[in-house]
Coordinates of C-alpha atoms (C1' of nucleotides) in Angstrom, one line a residue:
Chain K
M1 CA 12.4 32.8 -21.7
P2 CA 11.6 35.8 -19.6
D3 CA 10.6 36.2 -16.0
Q4 CA 11.1 33.2 -13.9
E5 CA 10.8 34.8 -10.4
G6 CA 8.4 33.7 -7.8
H7 CA 9.5 30.3 -6.6
P8 CA 9.0 30.7 -2.8
D9 CA 11.1 28.7 -0.4
E10 CA 9.4 26.0 1.5
D11 CA 9.1 28.1 4.6
E12 CA 7.8 31.1 2.7
M13 CA 4.7 29.2 1.6
T14 CA 1.6 30.6 3.3
L15 CA -1.6 28.7 3.8
G16 CA -3.5 31.6 2.5
S17 CA -1.9 31.7 -0.9
L18 CA -2.0 27.9 -1.1
L19 CA -5.7 27.8 -0.4
Q20 CA -6.3 30.7 -2.7
A21 CA -4.5 28.9 -5.5
L22 CA -6.3 25.7 -4.8
A23 CA -9.7 27.4 -4.7
D24 CA -9.8 27.4 -8.5
P25 CA -11.0 24.1 -10.0
L26 CA -8.8 24.4 -13.0
R27 CA -5.7 24.7 -10.9
R28 CA -6.8 21.9 -8.7
S29 CA -7.1 19.6 -11.7
V30 CA -3.5 20.5 -12.7
I31 CA -2.3 19.6 -9.2
R32 CA -4.3 16.4 -9.2
A33 CA -2.9 15.4 -12.6
L34 CA 0.7 16.1 -11.4
A35 CA 0.2 14.3 -8.2
A36 CA -1.1 11.2 -10.0
E37 CA 2.3 10.9 -11.7
P38 CA 5.4 9.5 -10.1
D39 CA 7.3 11.9 -8.0
G40 CA 9.5 14.3 -9.9
T41 CA 7.6 14.0 -13.1
E42 CA 7.8 17.0 -15.4
R43 CA 4.8 17.7 -17.5
H44 CA 4.4 20.1 -20.4
C45 CA 2.1 22.9 -19.6
T46 CA 0.0 22.2 -22.6
S47 CA -0.4 18.5 -21.6
F48 CA -3.2 19.1 -19.2
G49 CA -5.9 19.7 -21.7
L50 CA -7.0 23.0 -20.3
T51 CA -9.6 24.6 -22.4
V52 CA -8.4 28.1 -22.0
S53 CA -6.2 30.4 -24.0
K54 CA -2.4 30.5 -23.8
A55 CA -2.5 33.7 -21.8
T56 CA -4.9 32.3 -19.3
R57 CA -2.9 29.1 -18.9
T58 CA 0.2 31.2 -18.2
H59 CA -1.7 33.0 -15.6
H60 CA -2.8 29.9 -13.8
F61 CA 0.6 28.4 -13.8
R62 CA 2.0 31.5 -12.4
V63 CA -0.4 31.4 -9.5
L64 CA 0.5 27.8 -8.9
R65 CA 4.2 28.7 -9.0
E66 CA 4.0 31.7 -6.8
A67 CA 2.0 29.8 -4.2
G68 CA 4.8 27.2 -4.2
L69 CA 2.8 24.3 -5.5
I70 CA 4.7 23.7 -8.6
R71 CA 8.2 24.3 -9.9
Q72 CA 8.7 25.5 -13.4
V73 CA 11.8 24.4 -15.3
D74 CA 12.9 25.6 -18.6
R75 CA 13.6 22.8 -21.0
G76 CA 14.8 24.4 -24.2
N77 CA 11.8 25.8 -25.9
S78 CA 9.2 24.8 -23.3
R79 CA 8.7 25.2 -19.6
M80 CA 7.9 22.1 -17.7
A81 CA 5.8 21.9 -14.5
Q82 CA 6.8 19.8 -11.6
L83 CA 4.9 19.2 -8.3
R84 CA 6.8 20.3 -5.2
R85 CA 5.4 17.3 -3.4
A86 CA 7.9 16.8 -0.6
E87 CA 8.1 20.4 0.3
I88 CA 4.3 20.9 0.3
E89 CA 3.9 17.8 2.4
R90 CA 6.5 18.9 4.9
R91 CA 5.1 22.4 5.1
F92 CA 1.4 21.6 5.2
P93 CA 1.0 17.8 5.7
G94 CA -2.2 16.5 4.3
L95 CA -2.9 19.3 2.0
L96 CA -2.2 17.4 -1.2
A97 CA -4.1 14.4 0.0
L98 CA -7.2 16.6 0.3
V99 CA -6.9 17.6 -3.3
L100 CA -6.1 14.1 -4.5
N101 CA -9.1 12.6 -2.8
E102 CA -11.5 15.1 -4.3
R103 CA -14.1 13.1 -6.1
Q104 CA -14.9 15.8 -8.6
P105 CA -14.6 15.5 -12.3
A106 CA -12.2 18.1 -13.6
A107 CA -13.7 21.4 -14.4
G108 CA -12.4 23.4 -17.3
V109 CA -10.5 20.4 -18.4
T110 CA -11.6 18.4 -21.5
A111 CA -14.9 17.0 -20.5
E112 CA -15.4 13.4 -19.3
Chain I
M1 CA -34.8 35.8 12.6
P2 CA -35.1 35.5 8.9
D3 CA -33.3 33.3 6.4
Q4 CA -31.6 30.3 7.8
E5 CA -31.1 28.3 4.7
G6 CA -27.9 27.0 3.4
H7 CA -26.7 24.3 5.8
P8 CA -25.4 21.7 3.4
D9 CA -25.4 18.1 4.3
E10 CA -22.1 16.5 5.0
D11 CA -22.0 14.8 1.6
E12 CA -23.0 18.0 -0.1
M13 CA -19.9 19.8 1.0
T14 CA -17.5 20.4 -1.8
L15 CA -13.8 20.9 -1.6
G16 CA -14.1 23.9 -3.9
S17 CA -16.5 25.9 -1.6
L18 CA -14.5 24.9 1.5
L19 CA -11.3 26.0 0.0
Q20 CA -12.8 29.2 -1.2
A21 CA -14.3 29.9 2.2
L22 CA -11.0 29.2 3.9
A23 CA -9.1 31.3 1.5
D24 CA -10.1 34.4 3.4
P25 CA -7.9 35.1 6.5
L26 CA -10.8 36.6 8.4
R27 CA -12.9 33.4 8.0
R28 CA -9.9 31.2 8.8
S29 CA -9.5 33.1 12.1
V30 CA -13.1 32.3 13.0
I31 CA -12.6 28.7 12.2
R32 CA -9.4 28.6 14.2
A33 CA -11.1 30.3 17.2
L34 CA -13.9 27.8 17.1
A35 CA -11.7 24.8 16.7
A36 CA -9.7 25.9 19.7
E37 CA -12.7 25.5 21.9
P38 CA -14.2 22.2 23.2
D39 CA -16.3 20.4 20.6
G40 CA -19.8 21.6 20.4
T41 CA -19.0 25.0 21.7
E42 CA -21.4 27.7 20.6
R43 CA -20.0 31.2 20.2
H44 CA -21.6 34.5 19.7
C45 CA -20.9 35.9 16.3
T46 CA -19.6 39.2 17.8
S47 CA -17.2 37.3 20.1
F48 CA -14.5 36.9 17.5
G49 CA -13.4 40.5 17.5
L50 CA -13.7 41.0 13.8
T51 CA -12.9 44.5 12.8
V52 CA -15.6 44.8 10.2
S53 CA -19.1 46.1 10.0
K54 CA -22.2 44.1 11.0
A55 CA -23.1 43.6 7.4
T56 CA -19.7 42.3 6.5
R57 CA -19.7 40.0 9.5
T58 CA -23.1 38.6 8.4
H59 CA -21.6 38.0 4.9
H60 CA -18.6 36.0 6.2
F61 CA -20.7 33.9 8.5
R62 CA -23.0 33.2 5.6
V63 CA -20.1 32.0 3.5
L64 CA -18.9 29.8 6.3
R65 CA -22.3 28.4 6.8
E66 CA -23.0 27.7 3.2
A67 CA -19.7 26.0 2.7
G68 CA -20.7 23.7 5.6
L69 CA -18.0 24.8 8.0
I70 CA -20.3 26.1 10.7
R71 CA -23.7 25.6 11.9
Q72 CA -25.7 28.6 13.0
V73 CA -28.2 28.2 15.8
D74 CA -30.8 30.7 16.9
R75 CA -30.6 31.4 20.6
G76 CA -33.3 33.9 21.3
N77 CA -32.1 37.2 20.1
S78 CA -28.7 36.0 18.9
R79 CA -27.4 33.5 16.4
M80 CA -24.6 31.3 17.7
A81 CA -21.9 29.7 15.6
Q82 CA -20.8 26.2 16.0
L83 CA -18.0 24.3 14.2
R84 CA -19.2 21.3 12.3
R85 CA -16.0 19.5 13.3
A86 CA -17.0 15.8 13.1
E87 CA -18.7 16.2 9.7
I88 CA -15.9 18.2 8.2
E89 CA -13.4 15.7 9.5
R90 CA -15.3 12.8 8.1
R91 CA -15.9 14.5 4.7
F92 CA -12.4 16.0 4.3
P93 CA -10.0 14.5 6.9
G94 CA -7.1 16.7 7.8
L95 CA -8.7 19.9 6.4
L96 CA -9.3 21.4 9.9
A97 CA -5.8 20.4 11.1
L98 CA -4.3 22.5 8.3
V99 CA -6.1 25.6 9.4
L100 CA -5.4 24.9 13.1
N101 CA -1.7 24.5 12.6
E102 CA -1.4 27.8 10.7
R103 CA 1.0 30.1 12.5
Q104 CA -1.0 33.2 12.3
P105 CA 0.5 36.6 13.0
A106 CA -1.8 38.8 15.1
A107 CA -4.2 40.9 13.0
G108 CA -3.1 44.4 12.7
V109 CA 0.3 43.7 14.3
T110 CA 3.2 43.8 12.0
A111 CA 6.3 41.7 12.1
E112 CA 7.6 39.0 14.4
Chain S
dA1 C1' -46.3 49.3 23.8
dT2 C1' -41.8 50.9 23.2
dC3 C1' -37.2 50.6 22.3
dA4 C1' -32.3 49.1 22.2
dA5 C1' -29.7 45.3 20.4
dG6 C1' -28.6 41.5 17.3
dG7 C1' -28.9 40.1 12.4
dT8 C1' -30.3 40.2 7.8
dA9 C1' -31.4 42.3 3.2
dC10 C1' -30.5 45.6 -0.2
dG11 C1' -27.9 48.8 -2.8
dC12 C1' -23.6 50.6 -3.8
dT13 C1' -18.5 51.0 -4.4
dT14 C1' -14.1 49.1 -5.0
dT15 C1' -11.1 45.7 -5.6
dA16 C1' -9.6 41.2 -7.1
dC17 C1' -9.7 37.7 -10.5
dA18 C1' -10.6 34.8 -14.7
dT19 C1' -10.6 35.4 -19.4
dC20 C1' -9.2 36.8 -23.9
dA21 C1' -6.8 39.1 -28.0
dT22 C1' -2.8 41.1 -29.4
dA23 C1' 2.0 41.9 -29.5
dC24 C1' 6.4 40.5 -28.4
dC25 C1' 10.4 37.4 -27.1
dT26 C1' 12.9 33.0 -27.4
dT27 C1' 14.1 28.6 -29.1
dC28 C1' 14.5 25.0 -32.5
dA29 C1' 14.0 23.3 -37.0
dA30 C1' 13.9 24.0 -42.0
Chain Z
dT1 C1' 17.9 33.2 -41.5
dT2 C1' 13.4 32.7 -41.7
dG3 C1' 9.5 31.0 -39.5
dA4 C1' 6.6 28.2 -36.6
dA5 C1' 5.8 27.0 -31.8
dG6 C1' 5.9 27.7 -26.8
dG7 C1' 5.5 31.5 -23.2
dT8 C1' 5.1 35.9 -21.4
dA9 C1' 3.5 40.9 -20.9
dT10 C1' 0.0 44.1 -21.5
dG11 C1' -4.4 45.9 -21.7
dA12 C1' -9.3 45.4 -21.9
dT13 C1' -13.5 43.2 -20.2
dG14 C1' -16.8 40.8 -17.4
dT15 C1' -17.9 38.9 -13.1
dA16 C1' -17.3 37.8 -8.4
dA17 C1' -16.2 39.1 -4.0
dA18 C1' -15.2 42.3 0.2
dG19 C1' -16.5 46.1 2.2
dC20 C1' -19.8 49.7 4.0
dG21 C1' -24.2 52.4 5.2
dT22 C1' -28.9 52.2 5.7
dA23 C1' -33.3 50.3 6.3
dC24 C1' -35.8 46.7 8.2
dC25 C1' -37.1 42.7 11.1
dT26 C1' -36.9 40.0 15.3
dT27 C1' -36.2 39.3 20.3
dG28 C1' -36.0 40.6 24.9
dA29 C1' -35.9 44.1 27.8
dT30 C1' -38.1 48.5 30.0

DNA sequence: ATCAAGGTACGCTTTACATCATACCTTCAA
DNA sequence: TTGAAGGTATGATGTAAAGCGTACCTTGAT
């Protein structure tokens, strides 16, 4: 599996890129879904029900990864996504809570 | 002074538009400057030292206003900006703190 | 009444981004 | 080893957003 760069260290995360990544409702829904799981949970990238093409999905997960929100781990054939909860919380306390408390039905995700 | 629409109510603020508004470093700097002042402070739109044209400045303040971050008040010839601190805090607790705590390199100055 | 100053609106350019289709690479299972 | 499945890279497209200049409208001076 090619190209796995772009996992910034905790102190390399910038508020700008985090906010930019979270400005997209699709990406927020991914983070919300991940955060709803127990800490350390790995989820298959296709398991979020995003109604976009493969290429677009790759794009969004790349943005999340490069912002530092998720960690992507290769598991044989697939690449799993994991929320970098503790690091995000240390670096920008309260940021995740904001996304979690959003009372907004997911956009772009399979409808309600 | 024309067009003063777009002051959403507190419960009309959406996380999406707030994040989008705050994704821009210029707009974050305005919010940071406002938040550094005592609550209720009104500041002249030109007092932030933004290095953009008048038209662009108007644009950014409009985004901030329509997201619900600031309130714009006409004072004779000028239009003053005021942070909607309490409302933002009630609606999305912790959001402002995130912006405030951002360690921001000076604009136009490289390196630390 | 006139005019400079503060803001906005409009039109335009340029850049960034979300999206897709296609082609390709890797892994695992027939 | 052949092929299906999961991901990525690339290139193209449409749209949104940032930026500017200019023209115009207020307001408060002169």
